[in-house]
PDB file of C-alpha atoms in Angstrom:
ATOM      1  CA  ASP P   1     -11.009  18.063 -14.867  1.00  0.00           C
ATOM      2  CA  GLY P   2      -9.583  14.938 -13.234  1.00  0.00           C
ATOM      3  CA  VAL P   3      -9.797  12.729 -16.342  1.00  0.00           C
ATOM      4  CA  VAL P   4      -6.896  10.256 -16.634  1.00  0.00           C
ATOM      5  CA  LEU P   5      -5.727  10.249 -20.246  1.00  0.00           C
ATOM      6  CA  GLY P   6      -3.173   7.472 -20.017  1.00  0.00           C
ATOM      7  CA  GLU P   7      -1.866   5.054 -17.406  1.00  0.00           C
ATOM      8  CA  ALA P   8       0.459   2.060 -17.223  1.00  0.00           C
ATOM      9  CA  ILE P   9       1.601  -0.375 -14.559  1.00  0.00           C
ATOM     10  CA  ALA P  10       4.320  -2.997 -14.170  1.00  0.00           C
ATOM     11  CA  SER P  11       3.546  -5.662 -11.574  1.00  0.00           C
ATOM     12  CA  GLN P  12       6.277  -7.101  -9.337  1.00  0.00           C
ATOM     13  CA  ALA P  13       4.098  -9.802  -7.738  1.00  0.00           C
ATOM     14  CA  ALA P  14       5.985 -12.636  -9.437  1.00  0.00           C
ATOM     15  CA  ILE P  15       9.322 -11.246  -8.211  1.00  0.00           C
ATOM     16  CA  HIS P  16       8.374 -10.896  -4.549  1.00  0.00           C
ATOM     17  CA  GLY P  17       5.995 -13.852  -4.264  1.00  0.00           C
ATOM     18  CA  PRO P  18       8.674 -16.438  -3.355  1.00  0.00           C
ATOM     19  CA  TRP P  19       9.901 -14.159  -0.536  1.00  0.00           C
ATOM     20  CA  GLY P  20       6.498 -13.626   1.046  1.00  0.00           C
ATOM     21  CA  GLY P  21       6.522  -9.845   0.594  1.00  0.00           C
ATOM     22  CA  VAL P  22       8.385  -6.910  -0.885  1.00  0.00           C
ATOM     23  CA  VAL P  23      12.181  -7.223  -0.882  1.00  0.00           C
ATOM     24  CA  PRO P  24      13.508  -3.634  -1.156  1.00  0.00           C
ATOM     25  CA  ASN P  25      16.602  -4.249  -3.297  1.00  0.00           C
ATOM     26  CA  LEU P  26      14.660  -6.451  -5.721  1.00  0.00           C
ATOM     27  CA  ALA P  27      11.940  -3.801  -5.894  1.00  0.00           C
ATOM     28  CA  ARG P  28      14.470  -1.110  -6.726  1.00  0.00           C
ATOM     29  CA  ALA P  29      16.019  -3.196  -9.502  1.00  0.00           C
ATOM     30  CA  ALA P  30      12.591  -3.942 -10.977  1.00  0.00           C
ATOM     31  CA  HIS P  31      11.700  -0.237 -10.803  1.00  0.00           C
ATOM     32  CA  GLU P  32      14.858   0.684 -12.660  1.00  0.00           C
ATOM     33  CA  GLU P  33      14.231  -1.912 -15.346  1.00  0.00           C
ATOM     34  CA  ALA P  34      10.596  -0.990 -15.926  1.00  0.00           C
ATOM     35  CA  ILE P  35      10.262   2.757 -15.426  1.00  0.00           C
ATOM     36  CA  ASP P  36      11.232   3.956 -18.917  1.00  0.00           C
ATOM     37  CA  ALA P  37       8.802   1.577 -20.606  1.00  0.00           C
ATOM     38  CA  VAL P  38       6.004   2.375 -18.140  1.00  0.00           C
ATOM     39  CA  VAL P  39       6.322   6.131 -18.689  1.00  0.00           C
ATOM     40  CA  ALA P  40       6.454   5.632 -22.463  1.00  0.00           C
ATOM     41  CA  ALA P  41       3.344   3.419 -22.362  1.00  0.00           C
ATOM     42  CA  ALA P  42       1.380   5.969 -20.314  1.00  0.00           C
ATOM     43  CA  LEU P  43       2.293   8.741 -22.734  1.00  0.00           C
ATOM     44  CA  ALA P  44       1.391   6.580 -25.723  1.00  0.00           C
ATOM     45  CA  GLU P  45      -2.023   5.702 -24.276  1.00  0.00           C
ATOM     46  CA  ALA P  46      -2.656   9.402 -23.667  1.00  0.00           C
ATOM     47  CA  GLY P  47      -1.776  10.117 -27.275  1.00  0.00           C
ATOM     48  CA  THR P  48       0.851  12.680 -26.355  1.00  0.00           C
ATOM     49  CA  THR P  49       4.604  13.113 -25.957  1.00  0.00           C
ATOM     50  CA  ALA P  50       6.874  14.275 -23.160  1.00  0.00           C
ATOM     51  CA  GLU P  51       7.555  17.517 -25.047  1.00  0.00           C
ATOM     52  CA  ALA P  52       3.861  18.423 -24.843  1.00  0.00           C
ATOM     53  CA  LEU P  53       3.584  18.056 -21.051  1.00  0.00           C
ATOM     54  CA  SER P  54       3.176  21.091 -18.781  1.00  0.00           C
ATOM     55  CA  ALA P  55       4.787  19.430 -15.738  1.00  0.00           C
ATOM     56  CA  VAL P  56       5.933  16.102 -14.323  1.00  0.00           C
ATOM     57  CA  ALA P  57       4.675  14.940 -10.924  1.00  0.00           C
ATOM     58  CA  VAL P  58       6.512  12.323  -8.869  1.00  0.00           C
ATOM     59  CA  THR P  59       5.960  10.596  -5.527  1.00  0.00           C
ATOM     60  CA  CYS P  60       8.662  11.768  -3.097  1.00  0.00           C
ATOM     61  CA  GLY P  61       7.630   9.868   0.066  1.00  0.00           C
ATOM     62  CA  PRO P  62       6.951   8.386   2.484  1.00  0.00           C
ATOM     63  CA  GLY P  63       7.959   4.913   1.328  1.00  0.00           C
ATOM     64  CA  LEU P  64      11.017   2.840   0.449  1.00  0.00           C
ATOM     65  CA  SER P  65      13.588   5.525  -0.316  1.00  0.00           C
ATOM     66  CA  MET P  66      15.625   3.361  -2.690  1.00  0.00           C
ATOM     67  CA  CYS P  67      12.530   2.767  -4.834  1.00  0.00           C
ATOM     68  CA  LEU P  68      11.242   6.342  -4.630  1.00  0.00           C
ATOM     69  CA  ARG P  69      14.658   7.553  -5.760  1.00  0.00           C
ATOM     70  CA  VAL P  70      14.221   5.743  -9.072  1.00  0.00           C
ATOM     71  CA  GLY P  71      11.073   7.710  -9.826  1.00  0.00           C
ATOM     72  CA  VAL P  72      12.550  11.013  -8.680  1.00  0.00           C
ATOM     73  CA  ARG P  73      15.584  10.533 -10.913  1.00  0.00           C
ATOM     74  CA  LYS P  74      13.338   9.766 -13.877  1.00  0.00           C
ATOM     75  CA  ALA P  75      11.338  12.924 -13.173  1.00  0.00           C
ATOM     76  CA  GLN P  76      14.533  14.967 -12.902  1.00  0.00           C
ATOM     77  CA  LYS P  77      15.749  13.564 -16.216  1.00  0.00           C
ATOM     78  CA  MET P  78      12.486  14.462 -17.944  1.00  0.00           C
ATOM     79  CA  SER P  79      12.469  17.892 -16.323  1.00  0.00           C
ATOM     80  CA  ALA P  80      15.960  18.668 -17.582  1.00  0.00           C
ATOM     81  CA  GLN P  81      15.414  17.217 -21.052  1.00  0.00           C
ATOM     82  CA  TYR P  82      12.063  18.905 -21.757  1.00  0.00           C
ATOM     83  CA  CYS P  83      12.266  21.979 -19.464  1.00  0.00           C
ATOM     84  CA  LEU P  84       9.347  20.816 -17.289  1.00  0.00           C
ATOM     85  CA  PRO P  85       8.627  21.891 -13.718  1.00  0.00           C
ATOM     86  CA  ILE P  86       8.578  19.055 -11.148  1.00  0.00           C
ATOM     87  CA  VAL P  87       5.608  18.656  -8.783  1.00  0.00           C
ATOM     88  CA  PRO P  88       6.592  16.609  -5.691  1.00  0.00           C
ATOM     89  CA  VAL P  89       3.684  14.463  -4.466  1.00  0.00           C
ATOM     90  CA  HIS P  90       3.179  13.158  -0.933  1.00  0.00           C
ATOM     91  CA  HIS P  91       2.493   9.415  -1.137  1.00  0.00           C
ATOM     92  CA  VAL P  92      -0.366   9.285   1.374  1.00  0.00           C
ATOM     93  CA  GLU P  93      -1.925  12.511   0.094  1.00  0.00           C
ATOM     94  CA  ALA P  94      -2.030  10.956  -3.372  1.00  0.00           C
ATOM     95  CA  HIS P  95      -3.948   7.995  -1.957  1.00  0.00           C
ATOM     96  CA  ALA P  96      -6.457  10.384  -0.383  1.00  0.00           C
ATOM     97  CA  LEU P  97      -6.989  12.443  -3.519  1.00  0.00           C
ATOM     98  CA  VAL P  98      -7.142   9.585  -6.037  1.00  0.00           C
ATOM     99  CA  ALA P  99     -10.817   9.119  -5.108  1.00  0.00           C
ATOM    100  CA  ARG P 100     -11.494  12.359  -6.968  1.00  0.00           C
ATOM    101  CA  LEU P 101      -9.940  10.879 -10.116  1.00  0.00           C
ATOM    102  CA  CYS P 102     -11.841   7.590  -9.877  1.00  0.00           C
ATOM    103  CA  ALA P 103     -15.283   9.097  -9.230  1.00  0.00           C
ATOM    104  CA  GLY P 104     -14.731  12.497 -10.831  1.00  0.00           C
ATOM    105  CA  THR P 105     -13.959  15.874  -9.266  1.00  0.00           C
ATOM    106  CA  GLU P 106     -17.626  16.909  -9.461  1.00  0.00           C
ATOM    107  CA  ALA P 107     -18.839  13.746  -7.696  1.00  0.00           C
ATOM    108  CA  VAL P 108     -16.225  13.903  -4.922  1.00  0.00           C
ATOM    109  CA  THR P 109     -16.017  17.482  -3.698  1.00  0.00           C
ATOM    110  CA  PHE P 110     -14.252  18.890  -0.647  1.00  0.00           C
ATOM    111  CA  PRO P 111     -14.647  18.203   2.197  1.00  0.00           C
ATOM    112  CA  PHE P 112     -14.792  14.401   2.198  1.00  0.00           C
ATOM    113  CA  LEU P 113     -13.878  11.528   4.501  1.00  0.00           C
ATOM    114  CA  ALA P 114     -11.056   9.217   3.404  1.00  0.00           C
ATOM    115  CA  LEU P 115      -9.954   5.862   4.809  1.00  0.00           C
ATOM    116  CA  LEU P 116      -6.314   5.090   3.972  1.00  0.00           C
ATOM    117  CA  VAL P 117      -5.095   1.541   4.553  1.00  0.00           C
ATOM    118  CA  SER P 118      -2.031  -0.358   3.360  1.00  0.00           C
ATOM    119  CA  GLY P 119       0.809  -2.435   4.737  1.00  0.00           C
ATOM    120  CA  GLY P 120       2.475   0.615   6.234  1.00  0.00           C
ATOM    121  CA  HIS P 121      -0.209   3.141   7.120  1.00  0.00           C
ATOM    122  CA  ASN P 122      -3.751   3.114   8.485  1.00  0.00           C
ATOM    123  CA  MET P 123      -5.675   6.332   9.063  1.00  0.00           C
ATOM    124  CA  LEU P 124      -9.008   8.066   8.778  1.00  0.00           C
ATOM    125  CA  ILE P 125      -8.832  11.669   7.598  1.00  0.00           C
ATOM    126  CA  THR P 126     -11.018  14.596   6.662  1.00  0.00           C
ATOM    127  CA  ALA P 127      -9.848  16.130   3.375  1.00  0.00           C
ATOM    128  CA  ARG P 128     -10.865  19.785   3.192  1.00  0.00           C
ATOM    129  CA  GLY P 129      -8.698  20.677   0.213  1.00  0.00           C
ATOM    130  CA  VAL P 130      -5.341  19.980  -1.389  1.00  0.00           C
ATOM    131  CA  GLY P 131      -2.848  20.126   1.473  1.00  0.00           C
ATOM    132  CA  ASP P 132      -5.574  20.639   4.076  1.00  0.00           C
ATOM    133  CA  TYR P 133      -6.271  17.490   6.134  1.00  0.00           C
ATOM    134  CA  THR P 134      -7.267  16.492   9.645  1.00  0.00           C
ATOM    135  CA  ILE P 135      -6.281  13.037  10.936  1.00  0.00           C
ATOM    136  CA  LEU P 136      -9.260  11.684  12.873  1.00  0.00           C
ATOM    137  CA  GLY P 137      -7.661   8.381  13.828  1.00  0.00           C
ATOM    138  CA  SER P 138      -4.710   6.122  13.090  1.00  0.00           C
ATOM    139  CA  THR P 139      -3.441   2.689  14.055  1.00  0.00           C
ATOM    140  CA  LEU P 140      -2.133   2.181  17.571  1.00  0.00           C
ATOM    141  CA  ASP P 141       0.002  -0.798  16.539  1.00  0.00           C
ATOM    142  CA  ASP P 142      -0.111  -2.691  13.227  1.00  0.00           C
ATOM    143  CA  ALA P 143      -1.469  -1.384   9.949  1.00  0.00           C
ATOM    144  CA  LEU P 144      -4.249  -3.443   8.370  1.00  0.00           C
ATOM    145  CA  GLY P 145      -2.133  -4.559   5.411  1.00  0.00           C
ATOM    146  CA  GLU P 146       0.592  -5.778   7.747  1.00  0.00           C
ATOM    147  CA  ALA P 147      -1.947  -7.870   9.677  1.00  0.00           C
ATOM    148  CA  TYR P 148      -3.279  -9.338   6.435  1.00  0.00           C
ATOM    149  CA  ASP P 149       0.234 -10.169   5.206  1.00  0.00           C
ATOM    150  CA  LYS P 150       1.263 -11.826   8.470  1.00  0.00           C
ATOM    151  CA  THR P 151      -1.948 -13.892   8.658  1.00  0.00           C
ATOM    152  CA  ALA P 152      -1.562 -15.006   5.047  1.00  0.00           C
ATOM    153  CA  ARG P 153       2.011 -16.117   5.768  1.00  0.00           C
ATOM    154  CA  LEU P 154       0.879 -18.079   8.819  1.00  0.00           C
ATOM    155  CA  LEU P 155      -1.566 -19.913   6.554  1.00  0.00           C
ATOM    156  CA  GLY P 156       1.142 -20.575   3.980  1.00  0.00           C
ATOM    157  CA  LEU P 157      -0.622 -18.525   1.289  1.00  0.00           C
ATOM    158  CA  PRO P 158       1.185 -16.831  -1.616  1.00  0.00           C
ATOM    159  CA  VAL P 159       1.495 -13.142  -0.733  1.00  0.00           C
ATOM    160  CA  GLY P 160       3.424 -11.768  -3.684  1.00  0.00           C
ATOM    161  CA  GLY P 161       0.313  -9.832  -4.678  1.00  0.00           C
ATOM    162  CA  GLY P 162      -0.519  -8.949  -1.073  1.00  0.00           C
ATOM    163  CA  GLY P 163      -1.893 -10.915   1.854  1.00  0.00           C
ATOM    164  CA  GLY P 164      -5.324  -9.281   1.579  1.00  0.00           C
ATOM    165  CA  PRO P 165      -6.196 -10.644  -1.889  1.00  0.00           C
ATOM    166  CA  ALA P 166      -4.853 -14.083  -0.924  1.00  0.00           C
ATOM    167  CA  LEU P 167      -7.003 -14.197   2.221  1.00  0.00           C
ATOM    168  CA  GLU P 168     -10.064 -12.879   0.404  1.00  0.00           C
ATOM    169  CA  LYS P 169      -9.802 -15.597  -2.232  1.00  0.00           C
ATOM    170  CA  LEU P 170      -9.540 -18.300   0.439  1.00  0.00           C
ATOM    171  CA  ALA P 171     -12.331 -16.769   2.538  1.00  0.00           C
ATOM    172  CA  LEU P 172     -14.808 -17.290  -0.302  1.00  0.00           C
ATOM    173  CA  GLU P 173     -14.508 -21.012   0.396  1.00  0.00           C
ATOM    174  CA  GLY P 174     -14.867 -20.677   4.174  1.00  0.00           C
ATOM    175  CA  ASP P 175     -17.570 -20.623   6.838  1.00  0.00           C
ATOM    176  CA  PRO P 176     -18.069 -17.047   8.143  1.00  0.00           C
ATOM    177  CA  THR P 177     -19.581 -18.330  11.398  1.00  0.00           C
ATOM    178  CA  LYS P 178     -16.836 -20.790  12.402  1.00  0.00           C
ATOM    179  CA  TYR P 179     -14.553 -18.410  14.330  1.00  0.00           C
ATOM    180  CA  LYS P 180     -15.458 -15.642  16.763  1.00  0.00           C
ATOM    181  CA  PHE P 181     -12.689 -13.060  16.622  1.00  0.00           C
ATOM    182  CA  PRO P 182     -12.628  -9.942  18.819  1.00  0.00           C
ATOM    183  CA  VAL P 183     -13.649  -6.545  17.463  1.00  0.00           C
ATOM    184  CA  PRO P 184     -10.740  -4.183  18.262  1.00  0.00           C
ATOM    185  CA  LEU P 185     -11.365  -0.992  20.293  1.00  0.00           C
ATOM    186  CA  ARG P 186     -15.131  -1.552  20.402  1.00  0.00           C
ATOM    187  CA  GLN P 187     -15.380   0.213  23.770  1.00  0.00           C
ATOM    188  CA  ARG P 188     -13.328   3.263  22.795  1.00  0.00           C
ATOM    189  CA  LYS P 189     -15.156   6.340  21.584  1.00  0.00           C
ATOM    190  CA  ASN P 190     -12.588   7.476  19.042  1.00  0.00           C
ATOM    191  CA  CYS P 191     -11.523   6.729  15.472  1.00  0.00           C
ATOM    192  CA  ASP P 192      -8.291   4.855  16.180  1.00  0.00           C
ATOM    193  CA  PHE P 193      -7.488   1.360  14.900  1.00  0.00           C
ATOM    194  CA  SER P 194      -5.747  -1.669  16.380  1.00  0.00           C
ATOM    195  CA  TYR P 195      -4.953  -4.979  14.700  1.00  0.00           C
ATOM    196  CA  ALA P 196      -2.296  -6.588  16.927  1.00  0.00           C
ATOM    197  CA  GLY P 197      -4.884  -8.352  19.105  1.00  0.00           C
ATOM    198  CA  LEU P 198      -6.901  -9.510  16.110  1.00  0.00           C
ATOM    199  CA  LYS P 199      -3.723 -10.810  14.464  1.00  0.00           C
ATOM    200  CA  THR P 200      -2.864 -12.725  17.649  1.00  0.00           C
ATOM    201  CA  ALA P 201      -6.368 -14.242  17.772  1.00  0.00           C
ATOM    202  CA  ALA P 202      -5.966 -15.394  14.170  1.00  0.00           C
ATOM    203  CA  ARG P 203      -2.556 -16.906  14.954  1.00  0.00           C
ATOM    204  CA  MET P 204      -3.971 -18.814  17.936  1.00  0.00           C
ATOM    205  CA  ALA P 205      -6.809 -20.176  15.785  1.00  0.00           C
ATOM    206  CA  ILE P 206      -4.319 -21.254  13.131  1.00  0.00           C
ATOM    207  CA  ASP P 207      -2.110 -22.915  15.759  1.00  0.00           C
ATOM    208  CA  ALA P 208      -5.108 -24.774  17.180  1.00  0.00           C
ATOM    209  CA  ASP P 209      -6.427 -25.983  13.837  1.00  0.00           C
ATOM    210  CA  ILE P 210      -3.369 -26.653  11.681  1.00  0.00           C
ATOM    211  CA  GLY P 211      -0.449 -26.594  14.114  1.00  0.00           C
ATOM    212  CA  GLY P 212       2.143 -24.084  15.244  1.00  0.00           C
ATOM    213  CA  SER P 213       3.994 -21.732  12.921  1.00  0.00           C
ATOM    214  CA  ASP P 214       7.039 -19.539  13.202  1.00  0.00           C
ATOM    215  CA  GLY P 215       5.522 -17.002  10.812  1.00  0.00           C
ATOM    216  CA  ASP P 216       6.228 -14.190  13.283  1.00  0.00           C
ATOM    217  CA  ASP P 217       9.874 -14.416  12.145  1.00  0.00           C
ATOM    218  CA  VAL P 218       8.902 -12.799   8.842  1.00  0.00           C
ATOM    219  CA  GLU P 219       9.201  -9.031   8.587  1.00  0.00           C
ATOM    220  CA  TRP P 220       6.461  -6.982   6.871  1.00  0.00           C
ATOM    221  CA  ASP P 221       8.955  -5.567   4.332  1.00  0.00           C
ATOM    222  CA  GLY P 222       9.348  -9.025   2.869  1.00  0.00           C
ATOM    223  CA  VAL P 223      12.708 -10.001   4.345  1.00  0.00           C
ATOM    224  CA  ASP P 224      12.324 -13.496   5.792  1.00  0.00           C
ATOM    225  CA  LYS P 225      14.805 -13.757   8.662  1.00  0.00           C
ATOM    226  CA  ARG P 226      14.771 -17.531   8.395  1.00  0.00           C
ATOM    227  CA  GLN P 227      16.101 -17.195   4.855  1.00  0.00           C
ATOM    228  CA  THR P 228      18.596 -14.391   5.386  1.00  0.00           C
ATOM    229  CA  ARG P 229      20.340 -15.505   8.571  1.00  0.00           C
TER     230      ARG P 229
END
């Protein structure tokens, strides 16, 4: 029926914050350290045990393979120990379908329109059923999360928890009429996205107001080339 019985999360914001984004090898190590406790906490909140499960589902991609592997290995271990079938889950499909868990399967019925945005992907899709999707538009250059992260770095904001939240917090103190940024792809009659030009406009405004920055040397995956050279 779509009701979540138990859930648990382990944040890595404090680990990646000093690096300005996700550092893959640190993420993998944190995954490995936390996964047993997170699974146990979710089961405990649900008031059940691993033996009572009918299956174990695990994200198999796309994403950082070294981190995804940690989850897959945990699922394989549980499958072998408790004789459970494994359900591989597509990362982006899970994002699309989670709306049905949040609002309820009766409130969100197929077909529905889903907007998927993160640091790595940006698309608008029609979801007609599980495994049945049509991509209406996607990003032509940067994903929205990547643009947020890069802009937050240029401003010197902490982005361990994501550039979007950091910018939103700062924006509450700002003047929404001060800058006139372009609206990407306004003249195109399609559903595609573009954020490279908007990101450049933000960088130029930052350069003009608070001085130049070499923030473009920072990769979206969190590896700061100025620190790793």
